[in-house]
Amino acid sequence: MSGIDVIQGGSPLAARWNYGHTLMVEERPKGSSAHGSAHWAFAPTPDCAAAAEKTRCLLCALSSSSEKGTRSQQLPKKGTTMNDAEAARGDVVTSYKDAPTRTVTAGGVTFAYRDLGPRTGVPVVFITHLAAVLDNWDPRVIDGFAARHRVITFDNRGVGASTGKTPDTIQAMAKDAVTFIRALGLEQVDIHGFSMGGMIAQVIVQTDPELVRKLILTGTGPAGGEGIKNVTRLSHLDTVRALFTLQDPKQFLFFTRTANGRRAGKEFLARLKERTQDRDKAISPVAYLTQLKAIHRWGLERPHDLSGIHQPVLVANGDHDRMVPTPNSADMAQRLPNAELVIYPDAGHGGIFQFYEKFVPTALEVLARP
């Protein structure tokens, strides 16, 4: 993995990041599988001081699960969308598959969202990836969080069933996300941002720090991060690759090409199809291309100062992320004052979906701390 040297020898296992920081890795118990995660906590070493087009079918493939259904399966069914007032009268939902699509209007935008889990404690707002709509969240991850926390997913402006024009900067997307969160009457939330969502989350915690209690950043990178400017080219290439091999682009973009990665990709894509009613509207080609422009701009920005983010942050990724190269995760975790880093082996951009059975308990443990 570029930028990180993993060293075996002695106990515990150690990994050294190239800029003078030592990463302590949880040692695997004897006899345990080699497919566990490396859980790294940053500790400064004495060296620290010295180190100072694209066609519509291609685009829709990115935000769907290659489902050969009718248009009525891809759009919210008439009569199933709830507004926020109606939702307040409903029962608590614990399964993402069954969570109704709701709407709330603020700032001239009607946001589509889903809301599940207990109504106690701090809610967790999920901010999703490029081309994604409500149906692109792994139900195992959502349900795992919702067993203990209120979980809210949403389509940002101009995406899926939400109205408005998609912004062409990460900063504008962050502003819209804050508008949505405040429209729900929430004064403080935890945020889980995956991929592009993690970029948006970084902006939110800097512009509205009082709104965020804890942060989970997965499969993402900082402004100006290594390789982020190449997401457009990579997305187009792998979408064409998927078309010619009759596969979903996420099989290439999110997972490794090893046997484990291929199997994990197929299982993940199957889970995305579990919801059969009230499915979201696919992203439009214009919105998708606008999101790509925003990510490209993020990749060209000067690095942001992350030292002012004092909230606890969990950073997680696979060890072979092609979309947002894995060294970006180590870079963020080193620059954030209160961060933990988890890297999953033989995993790509969608490492948290491949290893959801490990990721969810780790994230819940972080959120449960005082």
mmCIF file of C-alpha atoms in Angstrom:
data_model
loop_
_atom_site.group_PDB
_atom_site.id
_atom_site.type_symbol
_atom_site.label_atom_id
_atom_site.label_comp_id
_atom_site.label_asym_id
_atom_site.label_seq_id
_atom_site.Cartn_x
_atom_site.Cartn_y
_atom_site.Cartn_z
ATOM 1 C CA MET A 1 0.000 0.000 0.000
ATOM 2 C CA SER A 2 1.641 3.193 -1.167
ATOM 3 C CA GLY A 3 2.816 5.415 1.658
ATOM 4 C CA ILE A 4 2.496 2.779 4.389
ATOM 5 C CA ASP A 5 5.039 0.134 5.335
ATOM 6 C CA VAL A 6 3.579 -2.789 7.271
ATOM 7 C CA ILE A 7 6.121 -4.447 9.523
ATOM 8 C CA GLN A 8 5.792 -7.903 11.068
ATOM 9 C CA GLY A 9 7.974 -8.629 14.031
ATOM 10 C CA GLY A 10 7.593 -8.523 17.766
ATOM 11 C CA SER A 11 4.339 -7.976 19.557
ATOM 12 C CA PRO A 12 2.117 -6.183 18.894
ATOM 13 C CA LEU A 13 2.189 -5.985 15.117
ATOM 14 C CA ALA A 14 3.265 -2.501 14.033
ATOM 15 C CA ALA A 15 2.851 -0.471 10.895
ATOM 16 C CA ARG A 16 4.913 2.607 10.211
ATOM 17 C CA TRP A 17 3.509 5.508 8.293
ATOM 18 C CA ASN A 18 6.171 7.294 6.267
ATOM 19 C CA TYR A 19 5.895 10.682 7.944
ATOM 20 C CA GLY A 20 7.330 9.738 11.309
ATOM 21 C CA HIS A 21 4.275 8.332 13.065
ATOM 22 C CA THR A 22 3.894 4.837 14.406
ATOM 23 C CA LEU A 23 0.598 3.026 13.978
ATOM 24 C CA MET A 24 -0.135 0.431 16.614
ATOM 25 C CA VAL A 25 -2.136 -2.426 15.153
ATOM 26 C CA GLU A 26 -4.310 -4.803 17.107
ATOM 27 C CA GLU A 27 -2.575 -8.168 17.078
ATOM 28 C CA ARG A 28 -4.712 -10.970 15.724
ATOM 29 C CA PRO A 29 -5.363 -13.743 18.239
ATOM 30 C CA LYS A 30 -3.632 -17.048 17.529
ATOM 31 C CA GLY A 31 -5.506 -19.105 14.996
ATOM 32 C CA SER A 32 -7.640 -16.194 13.853
ATOM 33 C CA SER A 33 -8.418 -15.580 10.217
ATOM 34 C CA ALA A 34 -6.064 -13.481 8.138
ATOM 35 C CA HIS A 35 -9.071 -11.550 6.974
ATOM 36 C CA GLY A 36 -9.402 -9.443 10.097
ATOM 37 C CA SER A 37 -8.926 -5.706 10.235
ATOM 38 C CA ALA A 38 -5.944 -3.643 11.246
ATOM 39 C CA HIS A 39 -7.076 -1.169 13.900
ATOM 40 C CA TRP A 40 -4.545 1.630 14.112
ATOM 41 C CA ALA A 41 -4.251 4.323 16.758
ATOM 42 C CA PHE A 42 -1.805 7.117 16.006
ATOM 43 C CA ALA A 43 0.995 7.751 18.508
ATOM 44 C CA PRO A 44 3.789 10.274 17.818
ATOM 45 C CA THR A 45 7.330 8.941 17.830
ATOM 46 C CA PRO A 46 10.558 10.828 18.557
ATOM 47 C CA ASP A 47 10.938 11.228 14.808
ATOM 48 C CA CYS A 48 7.780 13.327 14.549
ATOM 49 C CA ALA A 49 9.390 16.649 15.310
ATOM 50 C CA ALA A 50 12.029 16.036 12.677
ATOM 51 C CA ALA A 51 9.518 14.926 10.071
ATOM 52 C CA ALA A 52 7.493 17.950 10.151
ATOM 53 C CA GLU A 53 -20.909 9.573 -22.564
ATOM 54 C CA LYS A 54 -21.625 8.441 -21.369
ATOM 55 C CA THR A 55 -25.089 7.143 -21.975
ATOM 56 C CA ARG A 56 -28.040 7.048 -19.590
ATOM 57 C CA CYS A 57 -27.733 3.255 -19.244
ATOM 58 C CA LEU A 58 -24.143 3.625 -18.066
ATOM 59 C CA LEU A 59 -25.027 6.340 -15.584
ATOM 60 C CA CYS A 60 -28.028 4.522 -14.178
ATOM 61 C CA ALA A 61 -25.872 1.444 -13.636
ATOM 62 C CA LEU A 62 -23.818 3.376 -11.127
ATOM 63 C CA SER A 63 -26.816 4.200 -8.928
ATOM 64 C CA SER A 64 -28.724 0.945 -9.321
ATOM 65 C CA SER A 65 -27.968 -2.691 -8.655
ATOM 66 C CA SER A 66 -28.310 -3.726 -12.314
ATOM 67 C CA GLU A 67 -31.882 -4.688 -11.485
ATOM 68 C CA LYS A 68 -33.849 -5.746 -14.531
ATOM 69 C CA GLY A 69 -37.137 -4.347 -13.270
ATOM 70 C CA THR A 70 -39.773 -2.011 -14.478
ATOM 71 C CA ARG A 71 -39.719 1.719 -14.008
ATOM 72 C CA SER A 72 -42.276 1.370 -11.199
ATOM 73 C CA GLN A 73 -39.720 -0.667 -9.211
ATOM 74 C CA GLN A 74 -37.131 2.085 -9.473
ATOM 75 C CA LEU A 75 -39.367 4.994 -8.531
ATOM 76 C CA PRO A 76 -41.134 5.561 -5.209
ATOM 77 C CA LYS A 77 -44.574 3.965 -5.400
ATOM 78 C CA LYS A 78 -47.453 6.381 -5.445
ATOM 79 C CA GLY A 79 -48.862 6.886 -2.002
ATOM 80 C CA THR A 80 -45.835 5.570 -0.062
ATOM 81 C CA THR A 81 -43.922 8.812 0.386
ATOM 82 C CA MET A 82 -44.566 10.451 3.758
ATOM 83 C CA ASN A 83 -44.024 14.033 4.763
ATOM 84 C CA ASP A 84 -42.400 14.826 8.113
ATOM 85 C CA ALA A 85 -45.713 15.520 9.882
ATOM 86 C CA GLU A 86 -47.166 12.175 8.811
ATOM 87 C CA ALA A 87 -43.957 10.394 9.780
ATOM 88 C CA ALA A 88 -44.131 11.716 13.325
ATOM 89 C CA ARG A 89 -47.306 9.721 13.859
ATOM 90 C CA GLY A 90 -45.830 6.430 12.622
ATOM 91 C CA ASP A 91 -44.255 3.529 14.472
ATOM 92 C CA VAL A 92 -40.503 3.143 14.853
ATOM 93 C CA VAL A 93 -38.999 1.165 11.950
ATOM 94 C CA THR A 94 -35.981 -1.063 12.600
ATOM 95 C CA SER A 95 -35.287 -2.449 9.119
ATOM 96 C CA TYR A 96 -34.012 -0.296 6.241
ATOM 97 C CA LYS A 97 -35.841 -2.531 3.794
ATOM 98 C CA ASP A 98 -39.120 -1.422 5.326
ATOM 99 C CA ALA A 99 -38.335 2.215 6.135
ATOM 100 C CA PRO A 100 -40.780 4.502 4.300
ATOM 101 C CA THR A 101 -39.517 7.328 2.141
ATOM 102 C CA ARG A 102 -40.353 10.664 3.742
ATOM 103 C CA THR A 103 -39.972 14.270 2.679
ATOM 104 C CA VAL A 104 -39.138 17.561 4.347
ATOM 105 C CA THR A 105 -38.917 20.947 2.621
ATOM 106 C CA ALA A 106 -36.347 23.605 3.512
ATOM 107 C CA GLY A 107 -34.359 26.205 1.612
ATOM 108 C CA GLY A 108 -36.526 25.754 -1.456
ATOM 109 C CA VAL A 109 -35.685 22.028 -1.690
ATOM 110 C CA THR A 110 -37.870 19.037 -0.899
ATOM 111 C CA PHE A 111 -35.486 16.429 0.511
ATOM 112 C CA ALA A 112 -36.343 12.720 0.324
ATOM 113 C CA TYR A 113 -35.124 10.722 3.316
ATOM 114 C CA ARG A 114 -35.581 7.596 5.398
ATOM 115 C CA ASP A 115 -35.603 7.497 9.177
ATOM 116 C CA LEU A 116 -35.385 4.407 11.387
ATOM 117 C CA GLY A 117 -34.206 3.150 14.737
ATOM 118 C CA PRO A 118 -34.902 4.228 18.332
ATOM 119 C CA ARG A 119 -35.707 7.857 19.053
ATOM 120 C CA THR A 120 -33.281 8.197 21.969
ATOM 121 C CA GLY A 121 -29.715 9.496 21.905
ATOM 122 C CA VAL A 122 -27.851 11.314 19.140
ATOM 123 C CA PRO A 123 -29.037 10.484 15.586
ATOM 124 C CA VAL A 124 -26.561 9.263 12.973
ATOM 125 C CA VAL A 125 -26.886 10.973 9.591
ATOM 126 C CA PHE A 126 -25.509 8.983 6.646
ATOM 127 C CA ILE A 127 -24.125 10.954 3.678
ATOM 128 C CA THR A 128 -23.583 8.816 0.627
ATOM 129 C CA HIS A 129 -21.296 8.387 -2.378
ATOM 130 C CA LEU A 130 -21.082 9.488 -5.987
ATOM 131 C CA ALA A 131 -24.223 8.626 -8.017
ATOM 132 C CA ALA A 132 -25.896 7.056 -4.991
ATOM 133 C CA VAL A 133 -29.517 7.373 -3.935
ATOM 134 C CA LEU A 134 -31.344 6.055 -0.875
ATOM 135 C CA ASP A 135 -31.243 2.463 -2.116
ATOM 136 C CA ASN A 136 -27.457 2.348 -2.361
ATOM 137 C CA TRP A 137 -26.835 1.986 1.376
ATOM 138 C CA ASP A 138 -25.994 -1.551 2.491
ATOM 139 C CA PRO A 139 -28.958 -2.666 4.631
ATOM 140 C CA ARG A 140 -26.626 -4.672 6.891
ATOM 141 C CA VAL A 141 -24.741 -1.486 7.794
ATOM 142 C CA ILE A 142 -27.895 0.605 8.226
ATOM 143 C CA ASP A 143 -29.704 -2.044 10.265
ATOM 144 C CA GLY A 144 -26.624 -2.589 12.409
ATOM 145 C CA PHE A 145 -26.509 1.081 13.363
ATOM 146 C CA ALA A 146 -30.290 1.304 13.711
ATOM 147 C CA ALA A 147 -30.308 -1.454 16.329
ATOM 148 C CA ARG A 148 -28.935 1.151 18.770
ATOM 149 C CA HIS A 149 -29.267 4.563 17.123
ATOM 150 C CA ARG A 150 -31.701 6.639 15.154
ATOM 151 C CA VAL A 151 -30.399 6.518 11.568
ATOM 152 C CA ILE A 152 -31.247 9.041 8.850
ATOM 153 C CA THR A 153 -30.340 8.681 5.173
ATOM 154 C CA PHE A 154 -31.242 11.285 2.547
ATOM 155 C CA ASP A 155 -30.958 12.343 -1.068
ATOM 156 C CA ASN A 156 -29.149 15.659 -1.259
ATOM 157 C CA ARG A 157 -30.351 18.448 -3.514
ATOM 158 C CA GLY A 158 -31.011 17.371 -7.108
ATOM 159 C CA VAL A 159 -30.366 13.672 -6.424
ATOM 160 C CA GLY A 160 -32.860 10.803 -6.525
ATOM 161 C CA ALA A 161 -36.287 11.926 -5.322
ATOM 162 C CA SER A 162 -35.055 15.259 -3.908
ATOM 163 C CA THR A 163 -35.814 18.414 -5.867
ATOM 164 C CA GLY A 164 -33.502 21.202 -7.003
ATOM 165 C CA LYS A 165 -30.294 21.466 -8.995
ATOM 166 C CA THR A 166 -27.265 19.405 -7.978
ATOM 167 C CA PRO A 167 -24.398 21.641 -6.725
ATOM 168 C CA ASP A 168 -21.002 21.460 -8.427
ATOM 169 C CA THR A 169 -18.899 21.908 -5.280
ATOM 170 C CA ILE A 170 -18.498 19.820 -2.149
ATOM 171 C CA GLN A 171 -18.938 22.998 -0.081
ATOM 172 C CA ALA A 172 -22.388 23.686 -1.560
ATOM 173 C CA MET A 173 -23.401 20.065 -0.974
ATOM 174 C CA ALA A 174 -22.337 20.447 2.662
ATOM 175 C CA LYS A 175 -24.470 23.563 3.025
ATOM 176 C CA ASP A 176 -27.488 21.701 1.664
ATOM 177 C CA ALA A 177 -26.849 18.789 4.030
ATOM 178 C CA VAL A 178 -26.818 21.172 6.997
ATOM 179 C CA THR A 179 -30.082 22.715 5.756
ATOM 180 C CA PHE A 180 -31.634 19.247 5.668
ATOM 181 C CA ILE A 181 -30.369 18.284 9.142
ATOM 182 C CA ARG A 182 -31.633 21.500 10.705
ATOM 183 C CA ALA A 183 -34.977 21.127 8.916
ATOM 184 C CA LEU A 184 -35.514 17.957 10.957
ATOM 185 C CA GLY A 185 -35.078 20.027 14.119
ATOM 186 C CA LEU A 186 -31.826 18.303 15.070
ATOM 187 C CA GLU A 187 -29.360 20.288 17.185
ATOM 188 C CA GLN A 188 -26.551 17.714 17.235
ATOM 189 C CA VAL A 189 -25.820 14.612 15.178
ATOM 190 C CA ASP A 190 -23.173 12.027 14.497
ATOM 191 C CA ILE A 191 -22.240 11.820 10.812
ATOM 192 C CA HIS A 192 -21.131 8.849 8.752
ATOM 193 C CA GLY A 193 -19.827 9.998 5.386
ATOM 194 C CA PHE A 194 -18.831 7.418 2.785
ATOM 195 C CA SER A 195 -16.675 8.411 -0.225
ATOM 196 C CA MET A 196 -18.046 11.746 -1.530
ATOM 197 C CA GLY A 197 -20.168 11.820 1.613
ATOM 198 C CA GLY A 198 -16.989 11.820 3.680
ATOM 199 C CA MET A 199 -15.774 14.875 1.806
ATOM 200 C CA ILE A 200 -19.068 16.619 2.545
ATOM 201 C CA ALA A 201 -18.820 15.596 6.199
ATOM 202 C CA GLN A 202 -15.354 17.160 6.510
ATOM 203 C CA VAL A 203 -16.756 20.500 5.378
ATOM 204 C CA ILE A 204 -19.761 20.284 7.715
ATOM 205 C CA VAL A 205 -17.657 19.643 10.799
ATOM 206 C CA GLN A 206 -15.562 22.726 9.956
ATOM 207 C CA THR A 207 -18.389 25.122 9.047
ATOM 208 C CA ASP A 208 -20.857 23.927 11.704
ATOM 209 C CA PRO A 209 -18.750 22.268 14.422
ATOM 210 C CA GLU A 210 -21.453 22.593 17.063
ATOM 211 C CA LEU A 211 -23.752 20.418 14.959
ATOM 212 C CA VAL A 212 -21.422 17.399 14.952
ATOM 213 C CA ARG A 213 -20.707 15.229 17.986
ATOM 214 C CA LYS A 214 -18.702 12.418 16.325
ATOM 215 C CA LEU A 215 -17.594 11.643 12.789
ATOM 216 C CA ILE A 216 -17.109 8.430 10.812
ATOM 217 C CA LEU A 217 -15.214 8.833 7.535
ATOM 218 C CA THR A 218 -15.076 5.793 5.252
ATOM 219 C CA GLY A 219 -13.611 5.286 1.788
ATOM 220 C CA THR A 220 -12.855 8.984 1.544
ATOM 221 C CA GLY A 221 -10.029 11.492 1.449
ATOM 222 C CA PRO A 222 -9.076 15.077 2.242
ATOM 223 C CA ALA A 223 -9.168 18.034 -0.129
ATOM 224 C CA GLY A 224 -6.262 17.762 -2.549
ATOM 225 C CA GLY A 225 -5.792 14.118 -1.618
ATOM 226 C CA GLU A 226 -3.786 11.670 -3.675
ATOM 227 C CA GLY A 227 -5.588 10.469 -6.811
ATOM 228 C CA ILE A 228 -8.957 12.068 -6.029
ATOM 229 C CA LYS A 229 -8.796 14.190 -9.180
ATOM 230 C CA ASN A 230 -8.770 10.923 -11.174
ATOM 231 C CA VAL A 231 -12.183 9.706 -9.961
ATOM 232 C CA THR A 232 -13.909 10.892 -13.158
ATOM 233 C CA ARG A 233 -11.601 8.959 -15.476
ATOM 234 C CA LEU A 234 -11.691 5.839 -13.306
ATOM 235 C CA SER A 235 -15.490 5.924 -12.976
ATOM 236 C CA HIS A 236 -15.986 6.201 -16.726
ATOM 237 C CA LEU A 237 -13.489 3.420 -17.497
ATOM 238 C CA ASP A 238 -14.939 0.980 -14.998
ATOM 239 C CA THR A 239 -18.507 1.778 -16.062
ATOM 240 C CA VAL A 240 -17.636 0.882 -19.658
ATOM 241 C CA ARG A 241 -15.756 -2.176 -18.394
ATOM 242 C CA ALA A 242 -18.840 -3.270 -16.488
ATOM 243 C CA LEU A 243 -21.091 -2.728 -19.497
ATOM 244 C CA PHE A 244 -18.971 -4.982 -21.697
ATOM 245 C CA THR A 245 -18.806 -7.702 -19.050
ATOM 246 C CA LEU A 246 -22.496 -7.410 -18.092
ATOM 247 C CA GLN A 247 -21.664 -6.541 -14.489
ATOM 248 C CA ASP A 248 -22.460 -3.712 -12.100
ATOM 249 C CA PRO A 249 -19.778 -0.970 -12.111
ATOM 250 C CA LYS A 250 -19.554 -1.186 -8.317
ATOM 251 C CA GLN A 251 -18.124 -4.693 -8.685
ATOM 252 C CA PHE A 252 -15.012 -3.028 -10.146
ATOM 253 C CA LEU A 253 -15.076 0.315 -8.330
ATOM 254 C CA PHE A 254 -15.802 -0.941 -4.808
ATOM 255 C CA PHE A 255 -14.165 -4.370 -4.598
ATOM 256 C CA THR A 256 -10.876 -6.086 -5.391
ATOM 257 C CA ARG A 257 -10.600 -8.570 -8.236
ATOM 258 C CA THR A 258 -9.523 -11.388 -5.938
ATOM 259 C CA ALA A 259 -11.825 -14.296 -5.159
ATOM 260 C CA ASN A 260 -12.755 -12.682 -1.840
ATOM 261 C CA GLY A 261 -13.433 -9.332 -3.475
ATOM 262 C CA ARG A 262 -15.566 -10.779 -6.260
ATOM 263 C CA ARG A 263 -17.635 -12.788 -3.815
ATOM 264 C CA ALA A 264 -18.078 -9.827 -1.461
ATOM 265 C CA GLY A 265 -19.164 -7.643 -4.378
ATOM 266 C CA LYS A 266 -21.841 -10.085 -5.494
ATOM 267 C CA GLU A 267 -23.165 -10.430 -1.940
ATOM 268 C CA PHE A 268 -23.257 -6.645 -1.495
ATOM 269 C CA LEU A 269 -25.113 -6.088 -4.769
ATOM 270 C CA ALA A 270 -27.635 -8.778 -3.824
ATOM 271 C CA ARG A 271 -28.307 -7.004 -0.520
ATOM 272 C CA LEU A 272 -29.041 -3.764 -2.361
ATOM 273 C CA LYS A 273 -31.930 -5.537 -4.094
ATOM 274 C CA GLU A 274 -33.642 -6.682 -0.890
ATOM 275 C CA ARG A 275 -35.952 -3.676 -0.911
ATOM 276 C CA THR A 276 -38.589 -4.284 -3.567
ATOM 277 C CA GLN A 277 -41.172 -1.591 -2.779
ATOM 278 C CA ASP A 278 -40.924 2.209 -2.642
ATOM 279 C CA ARG A 279 -37.541 2.243 -4.350
ATOM 280 C CA ASP A 280 -35.830 5.538 -5.025
ATOM 281 C CA LYS A 281 -35.452 7.290 -8.352
ATOM 282 C CA ALA A 282 -32.071 6.755 -10.053
ATOM 283 C CA ILE A 283 -29.685 9.686 -10.342
ATOM 284 C CA SER A 284 -29.968 11.697 -13.562
ATOM 285 C CA PRO A 285 -27.036 11.927 -16.002
ATOM 286 C CA VAL A 286 -26.763 15.676 -15.368
ATOM 287 C CA ALA A 287 -26.629 15.233 -11.597
ATOM 288 C CA TYR A 288 -24.028 12.469 -11.909
ATOM 289 C CA LEU A 289 -21.732 14.546 -14.112
ATOM 290 C CA THR A 290 -22.149 17.520 -11.786
ATOM 291 C CA GLN A 291 -21.101 15.381 -8.823
ATOM 292 C CA LEU A 292 -18.026 14.242 -10.744
ATOM 293 C CA LYS A 293 -17.131 17.886 -11.334
ATOM 294 C CA ALA A 294 -17.430 18.596 -7.607
ATOM 295 C CA ILE A 295 -15.184 15.666 -6.679
ATOM 296 C CA HIS A 296 -12.628 16.706 -9.295
ATOM 297 C CA ARG A 297 -12.543 20.204 -7.838
ATOM 298 C CA TRP A 298 -12.116 18.738 -4.347
ATOM 299 C CA GLY A 299 -9.128 16.760 -5.605
ATOM 300 C CA LEU A 300 -7.530 19.930 -6.984
ATOM 301 C CA GLU A 301 -8.034 22.042 -3.853
ATOM 302 C CA ARG A 302 -5.215 23.002 -1.538
ATOM 303 C CA PRO A 303 -5.145 20.741 1.541
ATOM 304 C CA HIS A 304 -7.430 21.927 4.333
ATOM 305 C CA ASP A 305 -6.233 22.403 7.896
ATOM 306 C CA LEU A 306 -7.800 19.481 9.767
ATOM 307 C CA SER A 307 -6.119 20.273 13.083
ATOM 308 C CA GLY A 308 -9.139 22.284 14.235
ATOM 309 C CA ILE A 309 -11.468 19.262 14.094
ATOM 310 C CA HIS A 310 -11.512 18.079 17.700
ATOM 311 C CA GLN A 311 -14.450 15.690 17.508
ATOM 312 C CA PRO A 312 -13.637 11.966 17.774
ATOM 313 C CA VAL A 313 -13.246 10.540 14.262
ATOM 314 C CA LEU A 314 -13.210 6.947 13.035
ATOM 315 C CA VAL A 315 -11.497 6.570 9.647
ATOM 316 C CA ALA A 316 -11.966 3.255 7.802
ATOM 317 C CA ASN A 317 -11.122 1.903 4.367
ATOM 318 C CA GLY A 318 -9.979 -1.146 2.429
ATOM 319 C CA ASP A 319 -6.270 -1.649 1.803
ATOM 320 C CA HIS A 320 -6.709 -1.460 -1.994
ATOM 321 C CA ASP A 321 -9.058 1.472 -2.603
ATOM 322 C CA ARG A 322 -8.720 2.486 -6.250
ATOM 323 C CA MET A 323 -11.273 5.307 -6.255
ATOM 324 C CA VAL A 324 -9.930 7.255 -3.272
ATOM 325 C CA PRO A 325 -6.487 5.670 -2.750
ATOM 326 C CA THR A 326 -5.996 4.200 0.723
ATOM 327 C CA PRO A 327 -3.029 6.419 1.708
ATOM 328 C CA ASN A 328 -5.576 9.261 1.933
ATOM 329 C CA SER A 329 -7.150 7.485 4.918
ATOM 330 C CA ALA A 330 -3.804 7.354 6.717
ATOM 331 C CA ASP A 331 -3.155 10.980 5.811
ATOM 332 C CA MET A 332 -6.484 12.125 7.285
ATOM 333 C CA ALA A 333 -6.095 10.059 10.429
ATOM 334 C CA GLN A 334 -2.631 11.485 11.034
ATOM 335 C CA ARG A 335 -3.796 15.079 10.532
ATOM 336 C CA LEU A 336 -6.940 14.797 12.663
ATOM 337 C CA PRO A 337 -6.166 15.352 16.383
ATOM 338 C CA ASN A 338 -8.557 12.667 17.683
ATOM 339 C CA ALA A 339 -8.736 9.929 15.058
ATOM 340 C CA GLU A 340 -8.599 6.158 14.829
ATOM 341 C CA LEU A 341 -7.835 4.295 11.613
ATOM 342 C CA VAL A 342 -9.123 0.877 10.572
ATOM 343 C CA ILE A 343 -7.886 -0.784 7.379
ATOM 344 C CA TYR A 344 -9.511 -3.956 6.037
ATOM 345 C CA PRO A 345 -7.338 -6.486 4.129
ATOM 346 C CA ASP A 346 -8.010 -7.590 0.558
ATOM 347 C CA ALA A 347 -10.682 -4.901 0.317
ATOM 348 C CA GLY A 348 -11.287 -1.894 -1.881
ATOM 349 C CA HIS A 349 -13.364 1.270 -1.781
ATOM 350 C CA GLY A 350 -16.304 -0.660 -0.343
ATOM 351 C CA GLY A 351 -14.288 -2.243 2.452
ATOM 352 C CA ILE A 352 -16.903 -1.357 5.083
ATOM 353 C CA PHE A 353 -19.530 -3.272 3.106
ATOM 354 C CA GLN A 354 -17.275 -6.282 2.588
ATOM 355 C CA PHE A 355 -16.428 -6.297 6.308
ATOM 356 C CA TYR A 356 -19.720 -4.988 7.697
ATOM 357 C CA GLU A 357 -19.649 -7.617 10.448
ATOM 358 C CA LYS A 358 -16.472 -5.992 11.790
ATOM 359 C CA PHE A 359 -17.128 -2.376 10.825
ATOM 360 C CA VAL A 360 -20.535 -2.015 12.478
ATOM 361 C CA PRO A 361 -19.434 -3.150 15.975
ATOM 362 C CA THR A 362 -16.329 -0.958 15.760
ATOM 363 C CA ALA A 363 -18.394 2.090 14.772
ATOM 364 C CA LEU A 364 -20.985 1.416 17.478
ATOM 365 C CA GLU A 365 -18.248 1.146 20.085
ATOM 366 C CA VAL A 366 -16.820 4.510 19.009
ATOM 367 C CA LEU A 367 -20.256 6.139 19.118
ATOM 368 C CA ALA A 368 -20.957 4.682 22.561
ATOM 369 C CA ARG A 369 -17.940 6.285 24.210
ATOM 370 C CA PRO A 370 -18.619 9.306 26.459
#
